[in-house]
Coordinates of C-alpha atoms (C1' of nucleotides) in Angstrom, one line a residue:
Chain A
M1 CA 0.0 0.0 0.0
E2 CA 1.3 3.4 -0.9
Y3 CA 0.3 6.8 0.5
T4 CA 0.5 10.4 -0.4
V5 CA 1.0 13.0 2.3
Q6 CA -2.7 13.6 2.8
K7 CA -3.6 9.9 3.0
L8 CA -0.9 9.1 5.5
G9 CA -1.7 12.2 7.4
Q10 CA -5.4 11.3 7.7
M11 CA -4.5 7.8 8.8
A12 CA -2.1 9.0 11.5
G13 CA -4.2 12.0 12.5
I14 CA -1.5 14.5 11.7
S15 CA -1.3 17.4 9.2
T16 CA 0.5 17.3 5.8
R17 CA 2.6 20.1 7.1
T18 CA 3.9 17.9 9.8
L19 CA 4.8 15.2 7.4
R20 CA 6.7 17.7 5.2
Y21 CA 8.4 19.0 8.3
Y22 CA 9.4 15.5 9.4
D23 CA 10.9 15.0 5.9
E24 CA 12.7 18.3 6.2
I25 CA 14.3 17.5 9.5
D26 CA 15.2 14.0 8.3
I27 CA 13.1 12.2 10.8
L28 CA 10.8 10.5 8.3
K29 CA 11.7 10.5 4.6
P30 CA 9.2 9.3 2.0
A31 CA 10.0 5.9 0.3
R32 CA 10.3 7.7 -3.0
M33 CA 9.1 10.7 -5.0
N34 CA 6.9 10.1 -8.1
S35 CA 7.5 11.8 -11.4
S36 CA 5.7 14.9 -10.3
G37 CA 7.7 15.3 -7.1
Y38 CA 4.9 14.0 -4.9
R39 CA 6.0 12.3 -1.7
I40 CA 5.1 8.6 -1.7
Y41 CA 5.2 6.6 1.6
G42 CA 5.2 2.8 1.9
Q43 CA 4.5 0.4 4.8
A44 CA 8.0 0.8 6.4
E45 CA 7.3 4.5 6.6
V46 CA 3.9 3.9 8.2
D47 CA 5.5 1.8 10.9
R48 CA 8.2 4.3 11.5
L49 CA 5.7 7.0 11.8
Q50 CA 3.8 5.1 14.4
Q51 CA 6.9 4.8 16.4
I52 CA 7.6 8.5 16.1
L53 CA 4.1 9.4 17.2
F54 CA 4.2 7.0 20.1
F55 CA 7.3 8.7 21.5
R56 CA 5.9 12.1 20.6
E57 CA 2.9 11.4 22.8
L58 CA 5.3 10.7 25.6
G59 CA 6.4 14.3 25.2
I60 CA 9.8 13.5 23.9
S61 CA 11.5 16.0 21.6
L62 CA 11.8 15.3 17.9
D63 CA 15.6 15.5 18.3
K64 CA 15.6 12.6 20.8
I65 CA 13.0 10.7 18.8
K66 CA 15.3 11.0 15.9
E67 CA 18.1 9.4 17.8
I68 CA 15.8 6.6 19.0
V69 CA 14.4 5.7 15.7
T70 CA 17.4 6.1 13.5
D71 CA 20.0 4.4 15.7
P72 CA 18.8 0.9 16.6
S73 CA 21.5 0.5 19.2
F74 CA 20.4 3.7 21.0
D75 CA 19.4 3.1 24.6
G76 CA 15.8 3.9 24.4
A77 CA 15.1 2.8 28.0
K78 CA 17.7 5.2 29.3
A79 CA 16.3 8.0 27.3
L80 CA 12.9 7.2 28.7
K81 CA 14.1 7.2 32.2
E82 CA 15.8 10.6 31.8
H83 CA 12.6 11.8 30.3
R84 CA 10.6 10.6 33.2
E85 CA 12.9 12.5 35.6
K86 CA 12.3 15.6 33.6
L87 CA 8.6 15.1 33.7
L88 CA 8.6 14.6 37.4
D89 CA 10.6 17.8 37.9
K90 CA 8.1 19.5 35.7
R91 CA 5.2 18.3 37.7
K92 CA 6.8 19.4 40.9
Q93 CA 7.3 22.9 39.5
L94 CA 3.7 22.8 38.3
D95 CA 2.4 21.8 41.7
L96 CA 4.3 24.7 43.3
L97 CA 2.9 27.0 40.7
I98 CA -0.7 25.9 41.3
A99 CA -0.3 26.2 45.0
N100 CA 1.0 29.7 44.6
V101 CA -1.7 30.7 42.2
E102 CA -4.4 29.4 44.5
K103 CA -2.9 31.2 47.4
T104 CA -2.9 34.4 45.4
I105 CA -6.5 34.0 44.4
A106 CA -7.4 33.4 48.0
L107 CA -5.6 36.6 49.0
T108 CA -7.1 38.8 46.3
E109 CA -10.6 37.4 47.1
G110 CA -10.1 38.4 50.6
R111 CA -11.1 34.9 51.7
I112 CA -8.2 35.2 53.9
T113 CA -8.0 37.9 56.4
M114 CA -5.0 40.0 57.1
S115 CA -3.8 37.9 60.0
D116 CA -4.3 34.8 57.9
K117 CA -2.2 36.2 55.2
E118 CA 0.8 35.9 57.4
K119 CA 0.2 32.3 57.8
F120 CA 1.5 31.6 54.4
E121 CA 4.9 30.8 55.6
G122 CA 5.9 29.3 52.3
F123 CA 4.5 32.2 50.4
K124 CA 6.2 34.6 52.7
Q125 CA 9.4 32.7 52.6
K126 CA 9.2 32.9 48.9
M127 CA 8.8 36.7 49.1
I128 CA 11.7 36.8 51.5
D129 CA 13.8 34.7 49.2
E130 CA 12.9 37.0 46.4
N131 CA 13.7 40.0 48.3
E132 CA 17.0 38.6 49.4
K133 CA 17.8 37.9 45.9
K134 CA 16.9 41.3 44.8
Y135 CA 18.2 43.5 47.6
G136 CA 20.8 41.3 49.1
K137 CA 21.6 42.0 52.7
E138 CA 19.8 45.4 53.0
I139 CA 16.5 43.9 53.7
R140 CA 17.8 41.2 55.9
D141 CA 19.6 43.8 58.1
K142 CA 16.4 45.7 58.3
Y143 CA 13.9 43.0 59.1
G144 CA 16.1 39.9 59.6
D145 CA 15.5 37.7 62.6
E146 CA 12.4 39.6 63.6
V147 CA 10.5 38.5 60.5
V148 CA 11.7 35.0 60.7
N149 CA 10.8 34.6 64.3
K150 CA 7.4 36.1 63.9
S151 CA 6.8 33.9 60.9
N152 CA 7.7 30.7 62.7
E153 CA 5.3 31.7 65.5
K154 CA 2.5 32.1 63.0
V155 CA 3.1 28.7 61.5
K156 CA 2.6 27.3 65.0
N157 CA -0.7 29.1 65.2
M158 CA -1.7 27.9 61.9
T159 CA -1.1 24.3 62.8
Q160 CA -3.2 24.7 65.9
E161 CA -6.0 26.4 63.9
Q162 CA -5.7 23.9 61.1
H163 CA -6.1 21.1 63.6
N164 CA -9.3 22.6 65.0
E165 CA -10.7 23.1 61.6
V166 CA -9.8 19.7 60.3
T167 CA -11.3 18.1 63.4
R168 CA -14.5 20.0 62.8
L169 CA -14.5 19.0 59.2
A170 CA -14.0 15.4 60.0
N171 CA -17.0 15.4 62.3
E172 CA -19.1 17.2 59.6
V173 CA -18.1 14.5 57.1
T174 CA -19.2 11.8 59.5
E175 CA -22.5 13.4 60.3
T176 CA -23.4 14.3 56.7
L177 CA -22.4 10.8 55.6
A178 CA -24.6 9.2 58.3
K179 CA -27.6 11.3 57.1
A180 CA -26.9 10.6 53.5
F181 CA -26.6 6.9 54.1
K182 CA -30.1 6.8 55.5
N183 CA -31.7 7.7 52.2
G184 CA -29.4 5.3 50.4
D185 CA -28.6 7.2 47.2
P186 CA -24.9 8.0 46.7
A187 CA -25.9 10.5 44.0
S188 CA -28.3 12.4 46.2
E189 CA -27.5 16.0 47.1
I190 CA -26.6 15.3 50.6
A191 CA -24.4 12.4 49.7
Q192 CA -22.6 14.6 47.2
K193 CA -22.2 17.2 50.0
A194 CA -20.6 14.6 52.1
A195 CA -18.2 13.8 49.3
D196 CA -17.4 17.5 48.9
L197 CA -16.7 17.8 52.6
H198 CA -14.5 14.8 52.4
K199 CA -12.6 16.5 49.7
K200 CA -12.2 19.6 51.8
W201 CA -11.0 17.6 54.6
L202 CA -8.5 15.8 52.4
T203 CA -7.0 19.0 51.1
F204 CA -5.7 19.7 54.6
Y205 CA -3.4 16.7 54.1
W206 CA -2.7 16.7 50.5
S207 CA -0.5 19.3 49.0
E208 CA -2.3 18.7 45.7
Y209 CA -5.7 17.3 45.1
S210 CA -6.7 15.1 42.1
K211 CA -9.9 13.4 41.4
E212 CA -8.1 10.2 40.6
A213 CA -6.4 10.2 44.0
H214 CA -9.6 11.0 45.8
A215 CA -11.4 8.2 44.0
G216 CA -8.5 5.9 44.8
L217 CA -8.6 6.8 48.4
A218 CA -12.3 6.1 48.5
Q219 CA -11.7 2.7 47.1
M220 CA -9.0 2.1 49.6
Y221 CA -11.6 2.7 52.4
V222 CA -13.4 -0.3 51.1
D223 CA -10.5 -2.6 50.3
D224 CA -8.6 -2.2 53.5
E225 CA -10.3 -3.7 56.5
R226 CA -8.6 -1.3 58.9
F227 CA -10.2 1.7 57.3
K228 CA -13.4 0.0 56.4
A229 CA -14.2 -0.9 60.0
Y230 CA -13.9 2.8 61.0
Y231 CA -16.4 4.0 58.5
D232 CA -18.7 1.0 59.0
K233 CA -18.7 1.1 62.8
E234 CA -22.0 3.0 63.1
Q235 CA -23.7 1.6 60.1
P236 CA -22.2 -1.3 58.0
G237 CA -22.0 -0.4 54.4
T238 CA -21.0 3.2 55.0
A239 CA -17.6 2.7 53.5
E240 CA -19.0 1.4 50.2
F241 CA -21.6 4.2 50.3
L242 CA -18.8 6.8 50.7
R243 CA -16.8 5.3 47.9
D244 CA -19.8 5.3 45.6
A245 CA -20.6 8.9 46.5
V246 CA -17.0 10.0 45.9
H247 CA -16.8 8.1 42.6
I248 CA -19.9 9.9 41.4
Y249 CA -18.5 13.2 42.8
T250 CA -15.2 12.8 41.0
G251 CA -16.8 11.5 37.8
F252 CA -14.8 8.3 38.2
R253 CA -16.1 5.3 36.3
K254 CA -14.8 1.7 36.6
Chain B
M1 CA 17.8 55.9 43.2
E2 CA 18.3 55.4 39.5
Y3 CA 19.4 52.3 37.7
T4 CA 20.9 51.3 34.3
V5 CA 19.8 48.1 32.7
Q6 CA 22.6 46.0 34.2
K7 CA 22.1 47.3 37.7
L8 CA 18.3 46.7 37.6
G9 CA 18.9 43.4 36.0
Q10 CA 21.2 42.3 38.8
M11 CA 18.8 43.4 41.4
A12 CA 15.9 41.6 39.9
G13 CA 17.9 38.6 38.8
I14 CA 17.1 38.9 35.1
S15 CA 19.2 39.6 32.1
T16 CA 19.7 43.0 30.3
R17 CA 18.2 41.4 27.2
T18 CA 15.0 40.7 29.2
L19 CA 14.8 44.4 30.2
R20 CA 15.3 45.6 26.6
Y21 CA 12.7 43.1 25.5
Y22 CA 10.2 44.3 28.1
D23 CA 10.9 47.8 26.8
E24 CA 10.3 46.6 23.3
I25 CA 7.0 45.0 24.0
D26 CA 5.9 48.0 26.0
I27 CA 5.6 46.1 29.3
L28 CA 8.2 48.1 31.2
K29 CA 9.5 51.4 29.8
P30 CA 12.5 53.1 31.4
A31 CA 11.7 56.4 33.2
R32 CA 13.8 58.2 30.7
M33 CA 16.8 58.0 28.4
N34 CA 20.0 59.9 29.3
S35 CA 21.9 62.0 26.8
S36 CA 23.7 58.9 25.3
G37 CA 20.5 57.0 24.9
Y38 CA 21.0 54.8 28.0
R39 CA 17.9 53.4 29.6
I40 CA 17.4 54.9 33.1
Y41 CA 14.9 53.3 35.5
G42 CA 13.5 54.8 38.7
Q43 CA 11.7 53.5 41.8
A44 CA 8.3 53.3 40.0
E45 CA 9.8 51.0 37.4
V46 CA 11.4 48.9 40.1
D47 CA 8.0 48.4 41.7
R48 CA 6.4 47.6 38.4
L49 CA 9.1 45.1 37.5
Q50 CA 8.5 43.3 40.8
Q51 CA 4.8 43.0 39.9
I52 CA 5.7 41.7 36.5
L53 CA 8.1 39.1 37.8
F54 CA 5.6 38.0 40.4
F55 CA 3.0 37.2 37.8
R56 CA 5.7 35.7 35.5
E57 CA 6.5 33.2 38.2
L58 CA 3.0 32.2 38.3
G59 CA 3.5 31.2 34.7
I60 CA 1.3 33.9 33.2
S61 CA 2.1 35.1 29.7
L62 CA 3.6 38.5 29.2
D63 CA 0.6 39.4 27.2
K64 CA -1.7 38.8 30.2
I65 CA 0.7 40.4 32.5
K66 CA 0.7 43.5 30.3
E67 CA -3.1 43.7 30.7
I68 CA -2.9 43.2 34.4
V69 CA -0.2 45.8 35.1
T70 CA -1.3 48.4 32.6
D71 CA -5.0 48.4 33.2
P72 CA -5.7 48.9 36.9
S73 CA -9.4 48.0 36.5
F74 CA -8.5 44.7 34.8
D75 CA -9.9 41.8 36.6
G76 CA -6.8 40.1 37.8
A77 CA -8.6 37.6 40.0
K78 CA -10.5 36.3 37.0
A79 CA -7.4 36.0 35.0
L80 CA -5.8 34.1 37.8
K81 CA -8.7 31.7 38.0
E82 CA -8.6 31.0 34.3
H83 CA -4.9 30.5 34.6
R84 CA -5.4 28.0 37.4
E85 CA -7.7 26.0 35.2
K86 CA -5.1 25.9 32.5
L87 CA -2.5 24.7 35.0
L88 CA -4.8 22.0 36.3
D89 CA -5.4 20.7 32.8
K90 CA -1.8 20.8 32.2
R91 CA -1.1 18.7 35.3
K92 CA -3.7 16.2 34.3
Q93 CA -2.0 15.8 31.0
L94 CA 1.4 15.6 32.7
D95 CA 0.1 12.9 35.0
L96 CA -1.1 10.8 32.1
L97 CA 2.2 11.3 30.4
I98 CA 4.2 10.2 33.4
A99 CA 2.0 7.1 33.8
N100 CA 2.5 6.1 30.2
V101 CA 6.2 6.7 30.3
E102 CA 6.5 4.6 33.4
K103 CA 4.5 1.8 31.9
T104 CA 6.6 1.9 28.8
I105 CA 9.7 1.7 30.9
A106 CA 8.3 -1.3 32.7
L107 CA 7.5 -2.9 29.4
T108 CA 10.9 -2.4 27.9
E109 CA 12.7 -3.5 31.0
G110 CA 10.7 -6.7 30.9
R111 CA 9.7 -6.2 34.5
I112 CA 6.3 -7.1 33.3
T113 CA 5.7 -10.4 31.7
M114 CA 3.8 -11.0 28.6
S115 CA 0.6 -11.9 30.4
D116 CA 1.0 -8.8 32.6
K117 CA 1.3 -6.6 29.6
E118 CA -2.3 -7.2 28.8
K119 CA -3.3 -6.0 32.2
F120 CA -2.6 -2.5 31.2
E121 CA -6.1 -1.9 30.2
G122 CA -5.6 1.8 30.0
F123 CA -2.6 1.3 27.9
K124 CA -4.3 -1.1 25.7
Q125 CA -7.3 1.1 25.5
K126 CA -5.0 3.9 24.4
M127 CA -3.6 1.7 21.7
I128 CA -7.1 0.7 20.6
D129 CA -8.1 4.4 20.6
E130 CA -5.1 5.2 18.5
N131 CA -5.8 2.4 16.1
E132 CA -9.4 3.5 15.8
K133 CA -8.3 7.0 15.1
K134 CA -5.8 5.8 12.5
Y135 CA -7.7 3.0 10.7
G136 CA -11.3 3.9 11.4
K137 CA -13.7 1.0 11.5
E138 CA -11.5 -1.5 9.8
I139 CA -9.9 -2.6 13.0
R140 CA -13.1 -2.6 14.9
D141 CA -14.8 -4.8 12.4
K142 CA -11.8 -7.1 12.6
Y143 CA -11.3 -7.3 16.4
G144 CA -14.2 -5.3 17.8
D145 CA -16.2 -6.8 20.6
E146 CA -13.7 -9.6 21.0
V147 CA -10.9 -7.4 22.1
V148 CA -13.1 -5.3 24.3
N149 CA -14.6 -8.3 26.0
K150 CA -11.3 -9.9 26.6
S151 CA -9.9 -6.7 27.8
N152 CA -12.7 -6.2 30.3
E153 CA -12.1 -9.7 31.6
K154 CA -8.5 -8.9 32.2
V155 CA -9.3 -5.9 34.2
K156 CA -11.3 -8.1 36.5
N157 CA -8.4 -10.4 36.8
M158 CA -6.1 -7.5 37.5
T159 CA -8.4 -6.2 40.2
Q160 CA -8.4 -9.6 41.9
E161 CA -4.7 -9.9 41.7
Q162 CA -4.2 -6.4 42.8
H163 CA -6.3 -7.0 45.7
N164 CA -4.2 -10.0 46.8
E165 CA -1.1 -8.1 46.3
V166 CA -2.3 -5.0 48.2
T167 CA -3.4 -7.1 51.1
R168 CA -0.1 -8.9 51.2
L169 CA 1.7 -5.5 51.2
A170 CA -0.5 -4.1 53.9
N171 CA 0.4 -7.0 56.2
E172 CA 4.1 -6.5 55.3
V173 CA 3.9 -2.9 56.3
T174 CA 2.3 -3.8 59.6
E175 CA 4.9 -6.4 60.4
T176 CA 7.9 -4.4 59.4
L177 CA 6.5 -1.4 61.2
A178 CA 6.1 -3.5 64.4
K179 CA 9.6 -4.7 64.2
A180 CA 11.0 -1.2 63.5
F181 CA 9.0 0.3 66.4
K182 CA 10.8 -2.0 68.9
N183 CA 14.2 -0.5 68.2
G184 CA 12.6 2.9 68.4
D185 CA 14.5 4.8 65.7
P186 CA 12.4 6.1 62.8
A187 CA 15.6 6.7 60.8
S188 CA 16.8 3.1 61.1
E189 CA 17.0 0.9 58.1
I190 CA 14.1 -1.2 59.0
A191 CA 11.9 1.8 59.7
Q192 CA 12.8 3.2 56.3
K193 CA 11.9 -0.1 54.8
A194 CA 8.5 0.1 56.4
A195 CA 8.1 3.6 54.9
D196 CA 9.1 2.3 51.5
L197 CA 6.6 -0.5 51.8
H198 CA 4.0 2.0 52.8
K199 CA 4.7 3.9 49.7
K200 CA 4.4 0.8 47.5
W201 CA 1.1 0.1 49.2
L202 CA 0.0 3.6 48.6
T203 CA 0.7 3.5 44.9
F204 CA -2.0 1.0 44.5
Y205 CA -4.5 3.6 45.4
W206 CA -2.9 6.8 44.1
S207 CA -2.7 7.4 40.4
E208 CA 0.2 9.6 41.2
Y209 CA 2.7 9.6 44.1
S210 CA 4.2 12.7 45.6
K211 CA 6.4 13.0 48.6
E212 CA 4.3 15.9 49.9
A213 CA 1.1 13.8 49.7
H214 CA 2.8 10.9 51.3
A215 CA 4.1 13.0 54.2
G216 CA 0.6 14.6 54.5
L217 CA -1.0 11.2 54.8
A218 CA 1.4 10.2 57.5
Q219 CA 0.5 13.3 59.4
M220 CA -3.1 12.5 58.9
Y221 CA -2.6 9.1 60.6
V222 CA -1.6 11.0 63.8
D223 CA -4.1 13.8 63.6
D224 CA -7.1 11.8 63.0
E225 CA -8.2 9.6 65.9
R226 CA -9.9 7.1 63.7
F227 CA -6.7 6.3 61.8
K228 CA -4.5 6.7 64.8
A229 CA -6.3 4.0 66.7
Y230 CA -5.7 1.5 64.0
Y231 CA -2.0 2.0 63.9
D232 CA -1.7 2.2 67.6
K233 CA -3.9 -0.8 68.5
E234 CA -0.9 -3.2 69.0
Q235 CA 1.6 -0.7 70.3
P236 CA 0.6 2.9 71.2
G237 CA 2.9 5.4 69.5
T238 CA 3.1 3.5 66.3
A239 CA 1.2 6.1 64.3
E240 CA 3.7 8.8 65.4
F241 CA 6.5 6.4 64.6
L242 CA 5.3 5.8 61.1
R243 CA 4.7 9.4 60.6
D244 CA 8.3 10.2 61.6
A245 CA 9.7 7.4 59.5
V246 CA 7.7 8.6 56.5
H247 CA 8.8 12.2 57.0
I248 CA 12.4 11.1 57.1
Y249 CA 11.8 8.9 54.1
T250 CA 10.2 11.7 52.1
G251 CA 12.7 14.3 53.3
F252 CA 9.9 16.3 54.6
R253 CA 10.8 18.9 57.2
K254 CA 8.3 20.8 59.3
Chain C
dT1 C1' -11.0 19.6 -24.8
dA2 C1' -11.3 22.9 -21.5
dT3 C1' -12.4 23.5 -17.0
dT4 C1' -13.2 22.6 -12.3
dG5 C1' -11.7 21.3 -7.9
dA6 C1' -9.0 18.6 -5.1
dC7 C1' -4.7 17.5 -4.5
dC8 C1' 0.5 18.3 -4.6
dT9 C1' 4.9 21.3 -4.4
dT10 C1' 8.3 24.9 -2.4
dC11 C1' 9.1 29.1 0.0
dA12 C1' 8.6 31.9 4.0
dC13 C1' 6.7 34.4 7.9
dG14 C1' 4.7 33.9 12.7
dT15 C1' 4.6 31.9 17.3
dA16 C1' 7.1 33.1 23.2
dG17 C1' 10.6 34.8 25.5
dC18 C1' 14.3 35.6 25.5
dG19 C1' 20.0 33.9 24.4
dT20 C1' 23.5 35.1 21.7
dT21 C1' 26.7 37.2 18.7
dA22 C1' 28.0 41.3 16.0
dA23 C1' 29.3 46.0 15.2
dG24 C1' 29.8 50.1 17.2
dG25 C1' 29.3 54.2 20.7
dT26 C1' 30.2 55.9 25.9
dG27 C1' 32.2 56.4 30.6
dT28 C1' 35.9 56.4 33.6
dA29 C1' 40.2 54.8 35.9
dG30 C1' 45.0 54.7 35.4
Chain D
dC1 C1' 45.8 58.0 25.7
dT2 C1' 44.5 53.5 26.4
dA3 C1' 42.0 49.8 28.6
dC4 C1' 38.0 47.9 29.9
dA5 C1' 33.4 47.8 31.4
dC6 C1' 29.3 49.3 30.0
dC7 C1' 25.7 50.9 26.7
dT8 C1' 23.1 50.8 22.1
dT9 C1' 20.5 48.6 17.9
dA10 C1' 20.0 44.8 14.7
dA11 C1' 19.2 40.3 13.7
dC12 C1' 19.3 35.3 13.8
dG13 C1' 18.3 31.0 16.7
dC14 C1' 15.4 28.0 19.4
dT15 C1' 10.4 24.1 19.0
dA16 C1' 7.2 22.2 16.2
dC17 C1' 4.7 23.1 13.4
dG18 C1' 0.1 26.7 11.4
dT19 C1' -1.0 29.4 7.9
dG20 C1' -1.0 31.5 3.7
dA21 C1' 1.0 32.4 -1.1
dA22 C1' 2.1 31.2 -5.7
dG23 C1' 2.0 27.8 -8.7
dG24 C1' 2.0 22.7 -10.8
dT25 C1' -0.7 17.9 -11.2
dC26 C1' -4.6 14.7 -11.6
dA27 C1' -9.1 12.8 -12.4
dA28 C1' -13.7 13.7 -13.4
dT29 C1' -17.0 16.3 -15.8
dA30 C1' -19.5 19.8 -19.4

DNA sequence: TATTGACCTTCACGTAGCGTTAAGGTGTAG
DNA sequence: CTACACCTTAACGCTACGTGAAGGTCAATA
């Protein structure tokens, strides 16, 4: 079977421009050109393109892909591992970014009061770091130990406050869940509220929240006897009920 | 105080090129030019630059930043929220990518046997999706329901196997932890092994693992009575011990 | 057979946010 | 007077293509 740019592109779900570009950078050359200068691809090129697209989906640069697909002795596994490290770093960065953006939103929305603001030790630390970088010792001489000490103190306060809040939330989850369980529908409004409270409670412990992780944790409550017993102690079946509610809440489908 | 490009750049930790670029795109103009055409910045420009760099660190494009810092009535909070959504999408993508890269590594390393390969329903589904996209109905007519059914069956097997494995791991965590607790040092080799096993156990429930989340969960074991009791039921203090071991394991410092 | 319309080709500019020469003027210390 | 550090503008480079523009090719149809 032979293909022109457009046919191959349609098959692979990529543009003709991309194919010409891959030709240009010597990553995928057509099998031959016909008499009119059209690019003609054969089966071997289709296979190679699949490889290329596979690696591309892993976010690997075309340069690396070129090495992988042209040199058969190239250590693809090693490249993949290095790539994984880069991805993990990237995610770490991204998580920090998200946390900072969320804190900023909270600040601008005024959801956090003035005294609360100071609780963002990390945020403040970041500010301090930045200031240090920008103004060197000037600022440190001016505020120095005072700021650091005050800040540490606030962290202690926050921990105390957080603990109160998290305990309150945990109770609320239990209560709401018990009520919801009585009507028996995990999709009901009150059951969904329980799932939402559960999420809020969770976010005190998780630096980042993801629906997948939340759904996974809910499943864990059922799978692990130790946790299951806790949720079931008042009314057997509550663990499953919470799991179902959370799965609906997170949009998770088995 | 007045600054030339280099002085301001050093203060802010950015290059002179960046400052000229910001001038070029009208995001930060110097206060004035001196007789030789040098850029001279004043205090107002320093403040503005700080704002710019702040938003830049949040990963916001210079275009958006321009809107934010030039138009004081611009809804910065809204922009931030939109930006947050983009970041969250990005992280979702990234998580998928990482999962796939890790699966691919496992495959190429042969850590997964042939029969195990088929357990990657998600992976296989991805392959199927790709094939569908590439070859349309051809492939579905050919393999169609057969593949789907077989695949679903495998998932069930996997779930069963996973459950066995996770139960085994949970026991191993408990045993190792009990042994480690006797010598009392959360930094000891055996305590760290317990933390490692705990991580392995966790990864059955979390689609992504992060040290922060792991450390957070460990803290949760202590803070929440319901969980604390489980860990402490054999030997009081085990929950704290596990938390300390995990915090050391993850390199988490309070 | 001429025309239409869908296909193909090669340039070549645009994207974001600067890094990096290159070529040349300015400021100041010795 | 000469170094040498600083400043300027101009312009290409980076990724992985998208998006025309200008023009040739192919198959079907009037």
